Every structure is written in structure tokens, then in C-alpha cells.
CSV table of C-alpha atoms in Angstrom, one decimal:
chain,number,residue,atom,x,y,z
J,1,MET,CA,0.1,0.1,0.0
J,2,ALA,CA,1.3,3.3,-0.9
J,3,ARG,CA,2.1,6.1,1.6
J,4,ARG,CA,-0.4,8.8,1.6
J,5,VAL,CA,0.6,12.6,1.4
J,6,GLU,CA,-2.2,15.4,1.7
J,7,PHE,CA,-1.1,18.8,0.6
J,8,VAL,CA,-2.8,21.4,2.7
J,9,ASP,CA,-4.6,24.1,0.9
J,10,THR,CA,-5.1,27.7,1.8
J,11,SER,CA,-8.7,27.0,2.6
J,12,VAL,CA,-7.7,24.6,5.4
J,13,LEU,CA,-5.0,26.9,6.7
J,14,CYS,CA,-7.3,29.9,7.0
J,15,ASN,CA,-9.6,28.0,9.0
J,16,LEU,CA,-7.2,26.5,11.3
J,17,LEU,CA,-5.8,29.9,12.1
J,18,LYS,CA,-9.3,31.4,12.4
J,19,ILE,CA,-8.7,34.2,9.8
J,20,PRO,CA,-11.7,36.4,10.1
J,21,GLY,CA,-13.9,36.0,7.0
J,22,LYS,CA,-12.1,33.0,5.9
J,23,CYS,CA,-13.1,30.5,8.7
J,24,GLN,CA,-16.5,29.7,8.4
J,25,ASP,CA,-15.7,25.9,8.5
J,26,HIS,CA,-13.4,26.2,11.4
J,27,ALA,CA,-15.0,23.4,13.6
J,28,LYS,CA,-15.3,21.1,10.7
J,29,VAL,CA,-11.7,21.5,9.8
J,30,VAL,CA,-10.4,21.2,13.2
J,31,GLU,CA,-12.3,17.9,13.5
J,32,GLU,CA,-10.8,16.5,10.3
J,33,TYR,CA,-7.5,17.5,11.4
J,34,GLN,CA,-7.8,16.0,14.7
J,35,ALA,CA,-8.9,12.9,12.9
J,36,LYS,CA,-6.0,12.9,10.6
J,37,ARG,CA,-3.6,13.3,13.3
J,38,GLU,CA,-5.1,10.3,15.3
J,39,ALA,CA,-5.3,8.0,12.3
J,40,ARG,CA,-1.5,8.6,11.4
J,41,ASP,CA,-2.4,7.3,7.9
J,42,CYS,CA,-1.0,10.3,5.9
J,43,ASP,CA,1.6,12.9,6.1
J,44,LEU,CA,0.5,16.6,5.8
J,45,LEU,CA,2.7,18.8,3.6
J,46,LEU,CA,2.4,22.7,3.3
J,47,PRO,CA,2.8,24.0,-0.3
J,48,VAL,CA,4.6,27.2,-0.7
J,49,THR,CA,1.5,28.6,-2.5
J,50,ALA,CA,-0.7,28.0,0.7
J,51,ILE,CA,1.8,29.7,2.8
J,52,ILE,CA,2.0,32.9,0.5
J,53,GLU,CA,-1.8,33.0,0.0
J,54,THR,CA,-2.5,32.6,3.9
J,55,GLY,CA,-0.1,35.4,4.6
J,56,ASN,CA,-1.7,37.5,2.0
J,57,HIS,CA,-5.2,37.0,3.5
J,58,ILE,CA,-3.9,37.9,6.8
J,59,ALA,CA,-2.1,41.1,5.5
J,60,GLN,CA,-5.4,42.2,4.0
J,61,LEU,CA,-7.5,42.1,7.2
J,62,ALA,CA,-8.9,45.3,7.8
J,63,ASP,CA,-8.7,45.3,11.7
J,64,GLY,CA,-5.2,45.9,12.8
J,65,ARG,CA,-5.5,43.8,16.1
J,66,GLN,CA,-7.0,40.8,14.1
J,67,ARG,CA,-4.1,41.1,11.7
J,68,ARG,CA,-1.4,41.1,14.4
J,69,THR,CA,-3.1,38.1,16.2
J,70,CYS,CA,-3.5,36.2,13.1
J,71,ALA,CA,0.1,37.1,12.0
J,72,GLU,CA,1.6,35.8,15.2
J,73,LEU,CA,-0.3,32.6,15.1
J,74,PHE,CA,0.8,32.0,11.6
J,75,ALA,CA,4.6,32.8,12.3
J,76,ALA,CA,4.3,30.5,15.5
J,77,MET,CA,2.9,27.7,12.9
J,78,LEU,CA,5.7,28.3,10.4
J,79,ARG,CA,8.3,28.1,13.2
J,80,ALA,CA,7.1,25.0,14.4
J,81,VAL,CA,7.4,23.7,10.7
J,82,VAL,CA,11.0,24.9,10.5
J,83,LYS,CA,11.8,23.2,13.9
J,84,GLY,CA,10.1,19.9,12.7
J,85,ASP,CA,7.6,20.2,15.6
J,86,ALA,CA,4.4,20.7,13.5
J,87,PRO,CA,2.3,17.9,12.3
J,88,TRP,CA,3.1,18.8,8.7
J,89,ALA,CA,6.3,19.5,6.7
J,90,LEU,CA,7.0,21.9,4.2
J,91,ASN,CA,7.0,20.9,0.6
J,92,GLU,CA,10.3,22.2,-0.8
J,93,VAL,CA,9.7,23.1,-4.5
J,94,GLU,CA,12.5,24.3,-7.0
J,95,TRP,CA,11.0,27.2,-8.6
J,96,GLY,CA,12.3,27.7,-12.0
J,97,ALA,CA,11.7,27.4,-15.7
J,98,ALA,CA,10.5,23.6,-15.4
J,99,HIS,CA,8.1,24.8,-12.7
J,100,LEU,CA,6.7,27.7,-14.7
J,101,GLN,CA,6.5,25.6,-17.8
J,102,ALA,CA,4.5,22.9,-15.8
J,103,LEU,CA,2.3,25.7,-14.4
J,104,ILE,CA,1.6,27.1,-18.1
J,105,GLN,CA,0.8,23.7,-19.2
J,106,GLY,CA,-1.6,23.0,-16.4
J,107,GLY,CA,0.4,20.0,-15.1
J,108,ARG,CA,-1.6,16.7,-15.1
J,109,THR,CA,-5.2,18.4,-15.2
J,110,GLY,CA,-5.6,18.3,-18.9
J,111,SER,CA,-6.0,22.0,-19.3
J,112,THR,CA,-3.9,24.9,-19.5
J,113,LEU,CA,-3.3,27.9,-17.2
J,114,VAL,CA,-5.3,30.0,-19.6
J,115,GLU,CA,-8.1,27.4,-19.7
J,116,HIS,CA,-8.2,27.3,-15.9
J,117,ALA,CA,-8.0,31.1,-15.2
J,118,SER,CA,-10.9,31.3,-17.9
J,119,ASN,CA,-13.0,28.7,-15.7
J,120,GLY,CA,-12.2,30.3,-12.5
J,121,LEU,CA,-9.5,28.2,-11.2
J,122,GLY,CA,-6.9,30.6,-9.8
J,123,CYS,CA,-3.1,30.3,-10.2
J,124,GLY,CA,-2.5,29.7,-6.7
J,125,ASP,CA,-4.8,26.6,-6.9
J,126,LEU,CA,-3.2,25.5,-10.0
J,127,ASN,CA,0.3,25.9,-8.4
J,128,ILE,CA,-0.6,23.8,-5.5
J,129,LEU,CA,-1.6,20.9,-8.1
J,130,ILE,CA,1.8,21.5,-9.8
J,131,GLU,CA,3.7,21.3,-6.4
J,132,ARG,CA,1.7,17.9,-6.0
J,133,ASP,CA,2.7,16.8,-9.4
J,134,ARG,CA,6.4,17.6,-9.1
J,135,TYR,CA,6.4,15.9,-5.6
J,136,LEU,CA,4.9,12.7,-7.0
J,137,ASP,CA,7.5,12.9,-9.9
J,138,ARG,CA,10.5,13.0,-7.5
J,139,THR,CA,9.1,10.4,-5.1
J,140,SER,CA,7.8,6.8,-5.4
J,141,GLY,CA,5.3,4.7,-3.5
J,142,VAL,CA,3.2,7.7,-2.7
J,143,ALA,CA,-0.3,8.6,-3.2
J,144,ALA,CA,-0.8,12.3,-3.0
J,145,THR,CA,-4.0,14.2,-2.9
J,146,VAL,CA,-4.9,18.0,-1.8
J,147,TRP,CA,-6.9,18.7,1.4
J,148,THR,CA,-9.0,21.6,0.5
J,149,LEU,CA,-12.4,22.9,1.0
J,150,ASP,CA,-12.5,24.6,-2.4
J,151,GLU,CA,-15.2,22.9,-4.6
J,152,LEU,CA,-13.1,23.7,-8.0
J,153,LEU,CA,-10.0,22.7,-6.6
J,154,SER,CA,-11.2,19.4,-5.1
J,155,CYS,CA,-12.3,18.2,-8.5
J,156,TYR,CA,-8.5,18.0,-9.3
J,157,ALA,CA,-7.2,17.1,-5.8
């Protein structure tokens, strides 16, 4: 049986961090997160894309106190990842011409970046799929999906 890996999407991070306006499924996500930790049947990976998007959502909060609180929680989460104390690991991805070419071509989705953008799938979501594809290319014996609340992204996860 293949080892399972799940890439954690921005929608999940926003709910775990309780980012105002982006956490309407907080209870559900916390419950799923605890179940995943207890089951210990998959590894959770943080895509670089989800980290950047989550940071942007925090920076765009109108209330400065909420912005500061969320930023502190986010920084603590990232420090735990760096130390290896977090329940997930960072997906280290090489950002270069091959990555951009895969993004433009849409990876294994069957549609290009232009087609996805035209249909409402953002570049960030597509990039998470590319990160997953590139991870699969450099590992073996792994089944990788994306843990997301985004309906369109989940069609490709």
C-alpha cells in the first residue's frame, strides 16, 4: 500500500488559524485535522503557495488587532514547521523554468493555465496541483492528494 500524502490548501490553513472572513468551516476543519492526526495514515505537506496565500489573507485584514493576532499565530505555525515540531512538513519546491512551464501547461489536469483561469481556477490553486505533481515525480510509492475546502480545486485534488 502506498504512503499517503495530503497537500494542505489555503482554505484549510485559514480555517485552522481562524482568519476572520475565511474561517466559516473552523469546527469542521479542526475535527478533520484531529482525525487525521489520530489516524496517522497520511503525511501533511504545506505547499509554498498556501503559505503565501495565507499570509496575504492575513495582511489584507482590515482590523489591525486581528491582523497582528493572526500573523503571530501564523508565524508560530511556520516556526514549528522549521523546527520539525509541526504535524506537517514544508513541501520544498524548486522554482524555475521547469516549474513555470508545468504551471503554464496545467500539469496533469488536462487544461492549460489560460483555460483554468478562464474557468475560475486561480493560479494559486493550480500551483498547488503543480507542487503535488512535481512531488510525485520525485518520490515513489506515494499517493498524493490535496486537502481543500475549495469545490473547484477539489475536482483535481
